[in-house]
Amino acid sequence: MGISELIDKISQYDKEADLDFLKKVYEFSLSAHQGQVRISGEPFILHPLEVANILAELHLDVVTIAAAILHDTVEDTKASILEIKEKFGEEAALLVDGVTKLTVISQSKENIEDFDLTIEEDQAVNLRKIFLAMAKDIRVILIKLADRLHNLRTLSSLPINKQKFIARETMEIFAPIASRLGLWHIKWQLEDLAFSYLDSSIYKDLADKLVKRRIERESVVQETIKIIQEKLKELKVEARIEGRPKHIYSIYQKMNTKGKDFSEIYDLFAIRIITNTVEDSYAALGIIHSLWMPLKDRIKDYIAMPKANNYRSLHTTVYGPGNEPLERLYQESKIRSFKFSSFRFYASFRCN
């Protein structure tokens, strides 16, 4: 990823973006990091560019992208917050300063000699709270999550004890924050990458098995999406459906907590149905039940009776295509969505 590709990506979703401003930011960061290389041997500038690219995939604003390109300059070069403020404005400077402060409290920056000194749960909860409290602007957290994601993508160059500690910290600090913010795409990547370092043999085994079964499942997924789309349209329920493969760590968790073998896990794919209202979530549930027979005693209404953490959803398991069990879940919170996975259907609803 170079600056030209990044600019092209941003221009596709933000026609009014100040691209000249972004080029100036890049030139400053390139100069500041001149001669620096990562442990992998790559020029250091590639890292902030990739962090910016992750944020561009989330369609974030130019100032946030600029701060991502600048996020390591204060910590790793002679540049100062005051200099960034003078050159690129107070908003960008505040974001860079926020990321720098979060980096200081990240335990991954310590000289970890003994990975067995794992993070206690209470400590992890406190660190998550500190991260969220310190970030006066939510974009600081987004930059930090993107920074961690790219670091995980390039973690193989570090010593094994560092790899494992960073992976553990990701599982206990960063992935839960991504989940709390509803950044599911980021959360899944963080968890899978961290899992691949924490238990590489299990990760590889599951990945290999998923590849073998993916093709046969995809046709079922597409068939089910089409059926749902047609029924939603017929009953005038406005929704958008998105699909994704189930991520590896979530499959491992289900195997581990339920004591099941991989062959007994059916939710290998997921579909998200985005709707606008709570009423539509109940309507969608009714549509699912009209299409496939629900299993007895598997319907739970957490919208009418939310959990203690305000989690609101509808759960149901039905028999889907080929009479295989499909599990359905409808969750209400800040973003609207449903999810589906072949043989077992998982859906979540969220509303503003």
Coordinates of C-alpha atoms in Angstrom, one line a residue:
M1 CA 0.0 0.0 0.0
G2 CA 1.5 3.3 -1.1
I3 CA 0.2 6.9 -0.7
S4 CA -1.3 6.9 -4.2
E5 CA -3.4 3.7 -3.6
L6 CA -4.5 5.1 -0.2
I7 CA -5.6 8.4 -1.8
D8 CA -7.5 6.6 -4.5
K9 CA -9.3 4.6 -1.9
I10 CA -10.3 7.6 0.1
S11 CA -11.5 9.5 -3.0
Q12 CA -13.9 6.8 -3.8
Y13 CA -15.9 7.3 -0.6
D14 CA -15.2 11.0 0.1
K15 CA -15.3 13.2 -2.9
E16 CA -14.6 16.3 -0.9
A17 CA -11.6 15.0 0.9
D18 CA -8.6 17.3 1.1
L19 CA -6.1 15.0 -0.6
D20 CA -3.4 17.7 -0.9
F21 CA -3.5 17.9 2.9
L22 CA -3.0 14.1 3.1
K23 CA 0.0 14.3 0.7
K24 CA 1.7 16.9 2.9
V25 CA 1.1 14.7 6.0
Y26 CA 2.6 11.7 4.2
E27 CA 5.7 13.7 3.1
F28 CA 6.2 14.9 6.7
S29 CA 5.9 11.4 8.1
L30 CA 8.1 9.9 5.3
S31 CA 10.8 12.5 6.2
A32 CA 10.5 12.0 9.9
H33 CA 10.9 8.2 9.6
Q34 CA 13.6 8.4 7.0
G35 CA 16.2 5.6 7.5
Q36 CA 14.0 3.8 10.1
V37 CA 13.2 0.1 9.4
R38 CA 11.0 -2.4 11.2
I39 CA 12.3 -5.6 12.7
S40 CA 11.2 -7.3 9.5
G41 CA 13.6 -5.1 7.5
E42 CA 10.8 -3.1 5.8
P43 CA 10.8 0.7 5.7
F44 CA 9.0 2.0 8.8
I45 CA 6.7 4.2 6.8
L46 CA 4.9 1.2 5.5
H47 CA 3.4 0.6 8.9
P48 CA 1.6 4.0 9.3
L49 CA 0.4 3.7 5.7
E50 CA -1.1 0.3 6.4
V51 CA -2.8 1.6 9.6
A52 CA -4.2 4.4 7.5
N53 CA -5.4 1.9 4.9
I54 CA -7.3 -0.1 7.6
L55 CA -9.1 3.1 8.7
A56 CA -9.8 4.0 5.0
E57 CA -11.6 0.6 4.7
L58 CA -13.8 1.9 7.5
H59 CA -14.4 5.1 5.5
L60 CA -13.0 7.4 8.2
D61 CA -12.4 11.1 7.6
V62 CA -9.2 12.6 6.3
V63 CA -8.0 14.0 9.6
T64 CA -8.2 10.6 11.2
I65 CA -6.3 9.1 8.3
A66 CA -3.7 11.8 8.6
A67 CA -3.3 11.1 12.3
A68 CA -2.8 7.4 11.5
I69 CA 0.0 8.3 9.2
L70 CA 1.5 10.5 11.9
H71 CA 0.8 8.3 14.9
D72 CA 4.3 7.1 15.5
T73 CA 6.2 10.3 14.7
V74 CA 6.1 11.7 18.2
E75 CA 7.1 8.4 19.9
D76 CA 9.7 7.2 17.4
T77 CA 11.1 10.4 15.7
K78 CA 12.2 13.9 16.7
A79 CA 8.8 15.4 15.7
S80 CA 6.7 17.0 18.5
I81 CA 3.0 17.4 19.1
L82 CA 3.6 21.2 18.9
E83 CA 5.1 20.8 15.4
I84 CA 2.3 18.6 14.3
K85 CA -0.2 21.1 15.6
E86 CA 1.5 24.0 13.8
K87 CA 1.7 22.1 10.5
F88 CA -1.5 20.1 10.4
G89 CA -3.9 21.6 12.9
E90 CA -5.0 21.1 16.5
E91 CA -7.5 18.2 15.6
A92 CA -4.8 16.0 14.1
A93 CA -2.4 16.9 16.9
L94 CA -4.9 15.9 19.6
L95 CA -5.5 12.5 17.9
V96 CA -1.8 11.8 17.6
D97 CA -1.2 12.8 21.2
G98 CA -4.0 10.5 22.3
V99 CA -2.6 7.5 20.5
T100 CA 0.9 8.2 21.9
K101 CA -0.5 8.2 25.5
L102 CA -2.4 5.0 24.9
T103 CA 0.8 3.4 23.6
V104 CA 2.6 4.3 26.8
I105 CA 0.2 2.3 28.9
S106 CA 0.1 -0.7 26.5
Q107 CA 2.0 -3.5 28.2
S108 CA 3.3 -4.7 24.8
K109 CA 5.9 -1.9 24.9
E110 CA 7.5 -3.4 28.0
N111 CA 10.5 -5.6 27.9
I112 CA 8.6 -8.8 28.5
E113 CA 11.0 -11.6 29.5
D114 CA 8.4 -14.1 30.9
F115 CA 5.2 -14.7 29.0
D116 CA 3.9 -16.8 32.0
L117 CA 3.2 -13.4 33.7
T118 CA -0.2 -13.3 32.0
I119 CA -2.7 -10.5 32.4
E120 CA -5.2 -11.1 35.2
E121 CA -8.9 -10.6 34.3
D122 CA -9.4 -7.7 36.7
Q123 CA -6.3 -6.1 35.4
A124 CA -7.5 -6.5 31.8
V125 CA -10.9 -5.0 32.7
N126 CA -9.1 -2.0 34.3
L127 CA -6.8 -1.5 31.3
R128 CA -9.8 -1.5 28.9
K129 CA -11.5 1.1 31.1
I130 CA -8.4 3.2 31.1
F131 CA -8.1 3.0 27.4
L132 CA -11.6 4.1 26.8
A133 CA -11.5 6.8 29.5
M134 CA -8.2 8.3 28.2
A135 CA -9.4 8.6 24.7
K136 CA -11.3 11.8 24.6
D137 CA -12.1 11.2 20.9
I138 CA -13.2 7.8 19.9
R139 CA -11.1 8.1 16.8
V140 CA -8.0 7.7 19.0
I141 CA -9.3 4.2 19.9
L142 CA -9.9 3.4 16.2
I143 CA -6.4 4.4 15.3
K144 CA -5.0 2.3 18.1
L145 CA -7.0 -0.7 17.1
A146 CA -5.9 -0.4 13.5
D147 CA -2.3 0.0 14.7
R148 CA -2.6 -3.2 16.7
L149 CA -4.2 -5.1 13.8
H150 CA -1.3 -4.3 11.5
N151 CA 1.2 -5.1 14.1
L152 CA -0.4 -8.6 14.4
R153 CA -0.3 -9.0 10.7
T154 CA 3.5 -8.5 10.9
L155 CA 4.1 -10.2 14.2
S156 CA 6.2 -13.1 12.9
S157 CA 9.4 -10.9 12.9
L158 CA 9.4 -10.6 16.7
P159 CA 10.8 -13.1 19.3
I160 CA 8.3 -15.8 20.3
N161 CA 7.9 -14.5 23.8
K162 CA 6.9 -11.1 22.4
Q163 CA 4.6 -12.7 19.9
K164 CA 2.7 -14.5 22.6
F165 CA 2.5 -11.6 25.0
I166 CA 1.2 -9.3 22.3
A167 CA -1.3 -11.9 21.2
R168 CA -2.5 -12.4 24.8
E169 CA -2.8 -8.7 25.3
T170 CA -4.8 -8.4 22.1
M171 CA -7.2 -11.1 23.3
E172 CA -7.7 -9.6 26.7
I173 CA -7.6 -5.8 25.9
F174 CA -8.0 -4.9 22.3
A175 CA -10.5 -7.5 20.9
P176 CA -13.0 -6.8 23.7
I177 CA -12.7 -3.0 23.1
A178 CA -13.4 -3.6 19.4
S179 CA -16.4 -5.8 20.3
R180 CA -17.7 -3.1 22.7
L181 CA -17.6 -0.6 19.9
G182 CA -19.4 -2.9 17.5
L183 CA -16.3 -3.2 15.2
W184 CA -16.9 -6.9 14.5
H185 CA -14.7 -7.0 11.4
I186 CA -11.8 -5.7 13.4
K187 CA -12.6 -7.9 16.4
W188 CA -12.6 -11.1 14.3
Q189 CA -9.3 -10.3 12.7
L190 CA -7.7 -9.4 16.0
E191 CA -8.9 -12.7 17.6
D192 CA -7.9 -14.9 14.7
L193 CA -4.5 -13.4 14.3
A194 CA -3.8 -13.5 18.0
F195 CA -5.1 -17.1 18.2
S196 CA -2.7 -18.1 15.4
Y197 CA 0.2 -17.2 17.7
L198 CA -1.2 -18.4 21.0
D199 CA -2.0 -21.9 19.7
S200 CA -0.7 -22.2 16.1
S201 CA -1.3 -26.0 15.8
I202 CA -5.0 -25.8 16.7
Y203 CA -5.4 -22.7 14.5
K204 CA -3.8 -24.4 11.5
D205 CA -5.8 -27.6 11.9
L206 CA -9.1 -25.6 12.1
A207 CA -8.1 -23.4 9.1
D208 CA -7.4 -26.5 7.0
K209 CA -10.7 -28.0 7.9
L210 CA -12.6 -24.8 7.1
V211 CA -11.0 -24.6 3.6
K212 CA -12.1 -28.2 2.9
R213 CA -15.7 -27.5 3.9
R214 CA -16.1 -23.9 2.7
I215 CA -17.0 -24.7 -0.9
E216 CA -19.8 -27.1 -0.1
R217 CA -21.2 -24.6 2.4
E218 CA -21.1 -21.5 0.2
S219 CA -23.9 -22.7 -2.1
V220 CA -26.2 -23.2 1.0
V221 CA -25.4 -19.7 2.2
Q222 CA -26.2 -18.1 -1.1
E223 CA -29.4 -20.1 -1.5
T224 CA -30.5 -19.1 2.0
I225 CA -29.7 -15.4 1.4
K226 CA -31.7 -15.4 -1.7
I227 CA -34.7 -17.0 0.0
I228 CA -34.6 -14.5 2.9
Q229 CA -34.2 -11.5 0.4
E230 CA -37.2 -12.6 -1.6
K231 CA -39.4 -13.0 1.5
L232 CA -38.3 -9.7 3.1
K233 CA -39.1 -7.9 -0.2
E234 CA -42.5 -9.7 -0.5
L235 CA -43.5 -8.6 3.0
K236 CA -42.0 -5.1 2.6
V237 CA -39.4 -5.4 5.4
E238 CA -36.5 -3.1 4.5
A239 CA -33.2 -4.7 5.1
R240 CA -29.7 -5.2 3.7
I241 CA -28.0 -8.6 3.9
E242 CA -24.2 -9.1 4.2
G243 CA -22.3 -12.4 4.3
R244 CA -19.1 -13.5 5.9
P245 CA -17.3 -16.7 6.8
K246 CA -17.3 -17.6 10.5
H247 CA -14.0 -16.7 12.1
I248 CA -11.7 -19.4 13.4
Y249 CA -11.4 -18.4 17.0
S250 CA -15.2 -18.3 17.5
I251 CA -15.4 -21.8 16.2
Y252 CA -12.7 -22.9 18.6
Q253 CA -14.5 -21.2 21.5
K254 CA -17.7 -23.1 20.7
M255 CA -15.8 -26.4 20.5
N256 CA -14.1 -25.7 23.7
T257 CA -17.1 -24.5 25.8
K258 CA -19.5 -27.1 24.5
G259 CA -17.0 -29.9 24.4
K260 CA -17.8 -30.7 20.7
D261 CA -15.7 -31.9 17.8
F262 CA -15.3 -29.8 14.7
S263 CA -17.6 -32.1 12.8
E264 CA -20.4 -31.2 15.3
I265 CA -20.0 -27.4 14.7
Y266 CA -22.3 -26.2 11.9
D267 CA -22.1 -22.4 12.0
L268 CA -19.2 -21.9 9.6
F269 CA -20.7 -18.9 7.8
A270 CA -22.6 -15.8 8.9
I271 CA -25.0 -13.4 7.3
R272 CA -25.9 -10.0 8.6
I273 CA -29.3 -8.5 7.8
I274 CA -29.4 -4.8 8.5
T275 CA -32.8 -3.4 9.4
N276 CA -34.2 -0.1 10.7
T277 CA -36.6 -0.8 13.6
V278 CA -37.3 -3.2 16.5
E279 CA -40.6 -4.0 14.7
D280 CA -38.6 -5.2 11.7
S281 CA -36.5 -7.5 13.8
Y282 CA -39.6 -9.2 15.1
A283 CA -41.0 -9.3 11.6
A284 CA -37.8 -10.9 10.3
L285 CA -38.0 -13.4 13.1
G286 CA -41.5 -14.3 12.0
I287 CA -40.3 -14.6 8.4
I288 CA -37.6 -17.0 9.5
H289 CA -40.1 -19.1 11.3
S290 CA -42.4 -19.1 8.3
L291 CA -39.6 -20.4 6.2
W292 CA -38.1 -23.0 8.5
M293 CA -39.5 -24.9 11.4
P294 CA -38.2 -23.7 14.8
L295 CA -36.8 -26.2 17.4
K296 CA -38.7 -26.6 20.6
D297 CA -37.4 -24.6 23.7
R298 CA -34.8 -22.7 21.6
I299 CA -36.5 -19.3 21.4
K300 CA -35.2 -16.6 23.8
D301 CA -36.4 -12.9 23.8
Y302 CA -33.7 -10.6 25.2
I303 CA -35.4 -7.6 23.6
A304 CA -38.3 -7.8 25.9
M305 CA -36.1 -9.0 28.8
P306 CA -32.6 -7.6 28.2
K307 CA -29.5 -9.1 29.9
A308 CA -27.8 -7.2 32.8
N309 CA -25.3 -5.6 30.3
N310 CA -28.3 -4.3 28.2
Y311 CA -27.8 -7.0 25.6
R312 CA -31.0 -7.2 23.7
S313 CA -31.8 -10.0 21.2
L314 CA -34.0 -12.7 20.0
H315 CA -32.6 -16.2 19.7
T316 CA -34.1 -19.1 17.8
T317 CA -32.9 -22.3 16.3
V318 CA -34.7 -23.7 13.2
Y319 CA -34.4 -26.5 10.7
G320 CA -33.1 -24.9 7.5
P321 CA -32.2 -26.2 4.0
G322 CA -31.8 -29.9 3.9
N323 CA -33.4 -30.2 7.4
E324 CA -30.1 -29.2 9.1
P325 CA -30.4 -27.1 12.2
L326 CA -30.1 -23.3 11.7
E327 CA -29.7 -21.0 14.7
R328 CA -31.1 -17.5 14.6
L329 CA -30.3 -14.6 16.9
Y330 CA -31.6 -11.1 16.7
Q331 CA -29.8 -8.5 18.8
E332 CA -30.8 -4.9 19.4
S333 CA -28.1 -2.2 20.1
K334 CA -26.5 0.7 18.3
I335 CA -25.9 -0.7 14.8
R336 CA -28.6 -2.7 13.0
S337 CA -27.8 -6.2 11.9
F338 CA -28.6 -9.9 11.5
K339 CA -26.1 -12.7 11.0
F340 CA -26.5 -16.1 9.4
S341 CA -24.4 -19.2 9.3
S342 CA -25.0 -22.3 7.3
F343 CA -26.7 -25.2 9.2
R344 CA -26.8 -22.9 12.2
F345 CA -28.2 -19.4 11.8
Y346 CA -26.9 -16.5 13.9
A347 CA -28.5 -13.0 13.4
S348 CA -28.2 -9.8 15.4
F349 CA -30.4 -6.7 15.2
R350 CA -29.2 -3.3 16.3
C351 CA -31.1 0.0 16.0
N352 CA -30.2 3.7 16.6

